[in-house]
Every structure is written in structure tokens, then in C-alpha cells.
């Protein structure tokens, strides 16, 4: 089983935990996207690899027509239930089920690192109208906070017991946070100058939600039952024993949301 196969299996199994525990996006990021993508009535926007629709639902109020593409069946079913205003399609980034120049804008949230970048950027350029805008978005755990760093280490411990998770074992993430995505976009030759912004914020959580946040991680969700349960028990122990968390009914999970945006070359 490849790393991507394990991830797909994990996302399929963990769709409910993903919807319950993964953070959405703060209003500042949604406003930035609405402006950068020029969203509004009469515009059509693609949410690619939309998951359970965490961002999809936040794009709908812009008035733009939203089409969401998601390859994982369980996530796509949740997305269709929770974002009935959006058109929901089965598809991948490397084979987007839309016609040439079919959308005015496209956004990829929490997913571009899973793609074959060159193939995905070629497809995004194909479905975007000339001059159309593209945005890539990531919520990144703020591991400058000590307990958040420990949370990530516990995910690595869980992944270490799964042979298919080799790439994930090193960092607890399926991607390199040091990656310059502007360079990746630029290398395609299909897009103009890339702008970038970062927003810091906190998601309110409790011990149960922190455990579900761990369970929503694809490689944890894909673990054998006993190994997965042990990994989640370690996360619960962190929530109830760490001095910054113990005895607190709720606490903030800190994130930094990175947004990259650019325009398709004419």
C-alpha cells in the first residue's frame, strides 16, 4: 500500500471525525479569498478536493456558484449533505471533471500537498478562464506552542507502527511546511505572480474534540484498530495531564492559516 493509498483509506474511514474536529477557516481568510477570487453573483468557483466541505460552506454566502470536487466517497457524501447549495462531483486534481475554461476561480484548501503538482496545475489552468484566480490554503498547527508540538509527536508515534506511513513518520505531516508553494506554482509557467498572507487564530476544542482531531488524521485513522486506539489514548492523556490543559473544559488549538493566490496567465 502506498502512502496515498493509506491516506485515502484513512480519510474514508475518518470522514466523521474530520467533519467534527478539523478546523474551518477564520473570517479574515474567507474575506481574503472572496476579494482575491472576486467572488460574487455571476461567478463560478471550484473548490477542489473539498473534503467534507469545510471551506465550501463558507464560499456559498459570497453569492458565487460553487462546484466542489472530492474523490473520497464518504467525504463527498457528507459534503453533499452539508452544502446542498453546491454542485458536488467525484473527481481528482489530476483529472478535474469540468470543461475547459469552465470556472472563474479555483481554491484548494488543505489538500494541494496530496496532488501531483505539475499535473494538477495543468488541470487547474485548463478549467480556469484566462485571468481566473487560484488560491491554495493550509491550516497549519502552531507547534511553537509546546503542547501542540507534543500532539504532533504523538501522531508520529502512531504512524511509526504503520509500514505504509513512512513519509508521515518523520514529521507527523504529509508535506513539508518549509515548501515554497509560490515556487511550485511558478514552475508550472501557467500562472502569474503569487501573493501570500498568514492569519493566526485558535479553534475552541475540548479533550474529546482533540482526540477526534487526532483521529481525523488520515494515517491515524488508517491504523489497525488496536494501534489506533492506543494512539488516541495517548492523545487523551495529553489533554488531561498537560499543565496547560489539565482541568480545563475548553481550550484554544492554535493554527496559522497560510493563503497563496495568483492568476492564470491569459
Short mmCIF file of C-alpha atoms in Angstrom, two decimals:
data_model
loop_
_atom_site.label_atom_id
_atom_site.label_comp_id
_atom_site.label_asym_id
_atom_site.label_seq_id
_atom_site.Cartn_x
_atom_site.Cartn_y
_atom_site.Cartn_z
CA UNK A 1 0.00 0.00 0.00
CA UNK A 2 1.37 3.43 -0.96
CA UNK A 3 1.29 6.49 1.29
CA UNK A 4 -1.51 7.94 -0.85
CA UNK A 5 -3.49 4.69 -0.68
CA UNK A 6 -3.21 4.72 3.12
CA UNK A 7 -4.28 8.35 3.22
CA UNK A 8 -7.34 7.70 1.05
CA UNK A 9 -8.31 4.75 3.23
CA UNK A 10 -7.85 6.86 6.34
CA UNK A 11 -9.93 9.75 5.01
CA UNK A 12 -12.68 7.31 4.01
CA UNK A 13 -12.75 5.80 7.49
CA UNK A 14 -12.31 9.07 9.32
CA UNK A 15 -14.77 11.32 7.47
CA UNK A 16 -17.00 11.79 10.53
CA UNK A 17 -14.04 12.71 12.74
CA UNK A 18 -12.77 15.06 10.01
CA UNK A 19 -16.07 16.91 9.90
CA UNK A 20 -16.40 17.06 13.69
CA UNK A 21 -12.87 18.06 14.64
CA UNK A 22 -10.99 19.66 11.78
CA UNK A 23 -10.97 23.45 11.95
CA UNK A 24 -12.82 25.61 9.50
CA UNK A 25 -11.35 28.92 8.33
CA UNK A 26 -11.45 32.27 10.13
CA UNK A 27 -13.47 35.18 8.73
CA UNK A 28 -10.30 37.04 7.76
CA UNK A 29 -9.31 34.19 5.45
CA UNK A 30 -12.79 33.88 3.94
CA UNK A 31 -12.85 37.64 3.30
CA UNK A 32 -9.38 37.49 1.73
CA UNK A 33 -10.48 34.67 -0.58
CA UNK A 34 -13.66 36.48 -1.57
CA UNK A 35 -11.63 39.52 -2.56
CA UNK A 36 -8.72 37.69 -4.21
CA UNK A 37 -11.01 35.39 -6.19
CA UNK A 38 -13.52 38.17 -6.91
CA UNK A 39 -16.38 36.00 -5.68
CA UNK A 40 -19.96 37.14 -6.09
CA UNK A 41 -23.13 36.61 -8.11
CA UNK A 42 -22.43 35.57 -11.66
CA UNK A 43 -19.11 33.96 -10.78
CA UNK A 44 -18.37 30.22 -10.72
CA UNK A 45 -15.75 28.89 -8.30
CA UNK A 46 -14.22 25.43 -7.98
CA UNK A 47 -13.42 24.03 -4.52
CA UNK A 48 -11.02 21.21 -5.43
CA UNK A 49 -10.53 18.26 -3.06
CA UNK A 50 -13.23 19.84 -0.93
CA UNK A 51 -13.33 17.13 1.74
CA UNK A 52 -16.46 17.42 3.87
CA UNK A 53 -16.99 20.99 2.68
CA UNK A 54 -15.31 22.93 5.47
CA UNK A 55 -14.49 25.73 3.03
CA UNK A 56 -17.26 25.03 0.53
CA UNK A 57 -19.91 26.15 3.00
CA UNK A 58 -18.04 29.40 3.63
CA UNK A 59 -17.85 30.20 -0.10
CA UNK A 60 -21.59 29.79 -0.74
CA UNK A 61 -22.63 33.05 1.03
CA UNK A 62 -20.48 35.04 -1.42
CA UNK A 63 -23.23 34.52 -3.99
CA UNK A 64 -20.90 32.74 -6.38
CA UNK A 65 -21.92 29.41 -7.90
CA UNK A 66 -19.79 26.78 -6.12
CA UNK A 67 -18.76 23.43 -7.61
CA UNK A 68 -16.99 21.08 -5.20
CA UNK A 69 -14.87 18.16 -6.42
CA UNK A 70 -13.88 15.40 -3.96
CA UNK A 71 -12.54 11.88 -4.66
CA UNK A 72 -13.26 10.20 -1.29
CA UNK A 73 -16.81 8.83 -1.27
CA UNK A 74 -17.50 9.19 2.47
CA UNK A 75 -16.30 12.79 2.49
CA UNK A 76 -18.24 13.56 -0.68
CA UNK A 77 -21.45 12.22 0.89
CA UNK A 78 -21.02 14.47 3.94
CA UNK A 79 -20.21 17.39 1.68
CA UNK A 80 -23.38 16.88 -0.35
CA UNK A 81 -25.47 16.73 2.83
CA UNK A 82 -23.96 19.82 4.43
CA UNK A 83 -23.56 22.02 1.36
CA UNK A 84 -26.74 21.40 -0.68
CA UNK A 85 -26.27 24.74 -2.47
CA UNK A 86 -23.05 23.49 -4.09
CA UNK A 87 -22.71 21.20 -7.10
CA UNK A 88 -20.77 18.15 -5.83
CA UNK A 89 -18.73 15.98 -8.22
CA UNK A 90 -16.49 12.93 -7.95
CA UNK A 91 -13.04 13.66 -9.34
CA UNK A 92 -9.36 14.23 -8.73
CA UNK A 93 -6.99 17.15 -9.14
CA UNK A 94 -5.22 15.38 -11.98
CA UNK A 95 -8.49 14.80 -13.88
CA UNK A 96 -10.93 17.56 -12.94
CA UNK A 97 -14.43 16.73 -14.26
CA UNK A 98 -15.07 20.18 -15.72
CA UNK A 99 -14.83 21.65 -19.23
CA UNK A 100 -12.08 23.93 -20.45
CA UNK A 101 -12.40 27.48 -19.08
CA UNK A 102 -15.39 26.33 -17.02
CA UNK A 103 -14.78 28.37 -13.83
CA UNK A 104 -13.79 31.92 -12.96
CA UNK A 105 -11.80 30.92 -9.86
CA UNK A 106 -10.50 27.88 -8.00
CA UNK A 107 -9.41 27.17 -4.46
CA UNK A 108 -7.63 24.19 -2.91
CA UNK A 109 -7.82 24.02 0.89
CA UNK A 110 -5.77 21.60 2.96
CA UNK A 111 -5.13 19.32 0.00
CA UNK A 112 -2.62 20.51 -2.61
CA UNK A 113 0.23 18.60 -0.93
CA UNK A 114 -1.51 15.34 -1.90
CA UNK A 115 -1.51 16.23 -5.62
CA UNK A 116 0.86 15.57 -8.46
CA UNK A 117 1.65 19.29 -8.55
CA UNK A 118 2.55 19.61 -12.24
CA UNK A 119 -0.48 17.63 -13.42
CA UNK A 120 -2.84 19.41 -11.02
CA UNK A 121 -1.64 22.89 -12.01
CA UNK A 122 -2.04 21.98 -15.68
CA UNK A 123 -5.62 20.87 -14.98
CA UNK A 124 -6.38 23.96 -12.91
CA UNK A 125 -5.08 26.17 -15.71
CA UNK A 126 -7.27 24.24 -18.16
CA UNK A 127 -10.52 24.69 -16.23
CA UNK A 128 -9.85 28.33 -15.28
CA UNK A 129 -10.84 31.08 -17.64
CA UNK A 130 -7.94 33.29 -18.80
CA UNK A 131 -7.10 35.63 -15.93
CA UNK A 132 -9.02 33.47 -13.47
CA UNK A 133 -7.76 33.33 -9.90
CA UNK A 134 -6.32 30.38 -7.99
CA UNK A 135 -5.84 30.15 -4.21
CA UNK A 136 -4.13 27.47 -2.11
CA UNK A 137 -4.92 27.38 1.62
CA UNK A 138 -3.50 25.47 4.58
CA UNK A 139 -4.35 25.40 8.27
CA UNK A 140 -1.03 24.62 9.96
CA UNK A 141 -0.77 23.61 13.61
CA UNK A 142 1.24 26.20 15.56
CA UNK A 143 3.90 23.96 17.07
CA UNK A 144 5.66 26.88 18.73
CA UNK A 145 3.09 26.05 21.46
CA UNK A 146 4.61 23.21 23.49
CA UNK A 147 1.52 21.03 23.90
CA UNK A 148 0.72 21.33 20.20
CA UNK A 149 4.24 20.12 19.42
CA UNK A 150 3.64 17.14 21.74
CA UNK A 151 0.33 16.44 19.98
CA UNK A 152 2.21 16.22 16.68
CA UNK A 153 4.79 13.90 18.22
CA UNK A 154 2.02 11.56 19.37
CA UNK A 155 0.72 11.38 15.81
CA UNK A 156 4.21 10.42 14.66
CA UNK A 157 4.33 7.68 17.31
CA UNK A 158 1.09 6.24 15.98
CA UNK A 159 2.26 6.40 12.36
CA UNK A 160 5.57 4.72 13.30
CA UNK A 161 3.67 1.47 13.79
CA UNK A 162 2.28 1.50 10.24
CA UNK A 163 4.60 0.49 7.38
CA UNK A 164 2.61 2.47 4.79
CA UNK A 165 3.20 5.74 6.67
CA UNK A 166 6.92 6.11 6.02
CA UNK A 167 6.72 9.66 4.69
CA UNK A 168 4.48 10.72 7.54
CA UNK A 169 6.58 9.19 10.32
CA UNK A 170 9.32 11.78 10.03
CA UNK A 171 7.28 14.92 10.74
CA UNK A 172 3.72 13.94 11.53
CA UNK A 173 2.59 15.71 8.35
CA UNK A 174 2.28 14.50 4.76
CA UNK A 175 4.00 17.66 3.48
CA UNK A 176 6.99 19.88 4.20
CA UNK A 177 5.93 23.09 5.93
CA UNK A 178 9.06 24.71 4.56
CA UNK A 179 7.91 24.13 0.98
CA UNK A 180 7.70 27.35 -1.02
CA UNK A 181 4.41 26.84 -2.83
CA UNK A 182 4.95 30.05 -4.80
CA UNK A 183 7.93 28.36 -6.45
CA UNK A 184 5.85 25.26 -7.19
CA UNK A 185 3.15 27.36 -8.84
CA UNK A 186 5.72 29.43 -10.70
CA UNK A 187 7.45 26.35 -12.08
CA UNK A 188 4.28 25.45 -13.99
CA UNK A 189 4.62 28.55 -16.16
CA UNK A 190 0.84 28.85 -16.23
CA UNK A 191 0.25 31.46 -13.53
CA UNK A 192 1.39 34.97 -12.72
CA UNK A 193 2.95 36.40 -9.58
CA UNK A 194 1.96 34.65 -6.35
CA UNK A 195 0.88 36.61 -3.28
CA UNK A 196 0.87 35.20 0.25
CA UNK A 197 -0.75 36.01 3.60
CA UNK A 198 -0.85 34.29 7.00
CA UNK A 199 -3.57 34.56 9.65
CA UNK A 200 -3.08 33.29 13.23
CA UNK A 201 -6.13 32.13 15.15
CA UNK A 202 -7.44 29.47 17.57
CA UNK A 203 -10.07 26.76 17.26
CA UNK A 204 -12.02 26.16 20.51
CA UNK A 205 -11.74 22.47 21.47
CA UNK A 206 -12.12 20.16 24.47
CA UNK A 207 -10.45 16.83 25.28
CA UNK A 208 -12.96 14.81 23.24
CA UNK A 209 -12.55 17.06 20.21
CA UNK A 210 -8.76 16.92 20.50
CA UNK A 211 -8.95 13.12 20.35
CA UNK A 212 -11.22 13.33 17.32
CA UNK A 213 -8.77 15.82 15.75
CA UNK A 214 -6.10 13.14 16.07
CA UNK A 215 -8.46 10.50 14.69
CA UNK A 216 -9.19 12.70 11.67
CA UNK A 217 -5.54 12.47 10.59
CA UNK A 218 -5.51 10.08 7.66
CA UNK A 219 -2.63 7.95 8.86
CA UNK A 220 -4.03 7.59 12.36
CA UNK A 221 -7.48 6.71 11.02
CA UNK A 222 -5.95 4.04 8.75
CA UNK A 223 -4.13 2.26 11.60
CA UNK A 224 -5.26 -1.18 12.77
CA UNK A 225 -7.93 -0.86 15.46
CA UNK A 226 -5.74 -1.70 18.47
CA UNK A 227 -2.90 0.56 17.35
CA UNK A 228 -5.29 3.38 16.56
CA UNK A 229 -6.99 3.08 19.95
CA UNK A 230 -3.63 3.20 21.74
CA UNK A 231 -2.59 6.30 19.78
CA UNK A 232 -5.86 8.06 20.66
CA UNK A 233 -5.48 7.09 24.33
CA UNK A 234 -2.12 8.85 24.36
CA UNK A 235 -3.73 12.00 22.95
CA UNK A 236 -6.45 11.92 25.61
CA UNK A 237 -3.78 11.55 28.28
CA UNK A 238 -2.09 14.67 26.91
CA UNK A 239 -5.37 16.61 27.17
CA UNK A 240 -5.97 15.65 30.79
CA UNK A 241 -2.40 15.79 32.15
CA UNK A 242 -0.52 18.56 30.34
CA UNK A 243 -0.23 21.53 32.72
CA UNK A 244 -1.56 23.95 30.11
CA UNK A 245 -4.67 21.83 29.52
CA UNK A 246 -5.45 19.81 32.65
CA UNK A 247 -8.72 20.72 34.33
CA UNK A 248 -9.86 23.00 31.51
CA UNK A 249 -13.28 22.35 29.98
CA UNK A 250 -12.20 24.00 26.72
CA UNK A 251 -9.02 25.46 25.31
CA UNK A 252 -7.78 27.02 22.07
CA UNK A 253 -5.98 24.94 19.44
CA UNK A 254 -3.68 27.46 17.72
CA UNK A 255 -3.31 27.50 13.95
CA UNK A 256 -1.62 29.60 11.32
CA UNK A 257 -3.61 29.71 8.07
CA UNK A 258 -1.43 30.30 5.01
CA UNK A 259 -3.05 31.56 1.80
CA UNK A 260 -1.35 31.75 -1.61
CA UNK A 261 -3.13 33.30 -4.57
CA UNK A 262 -2.37 34.16 -8.19
CA UNK A 263 -3.97 34.44 -11.62
CA UNK A 264 -3.93 32.19 -14.64
CA UNK A 265 -1.88 33.61 -17.46
CA UNK A 266 -4.01 34.98 -20.33
#
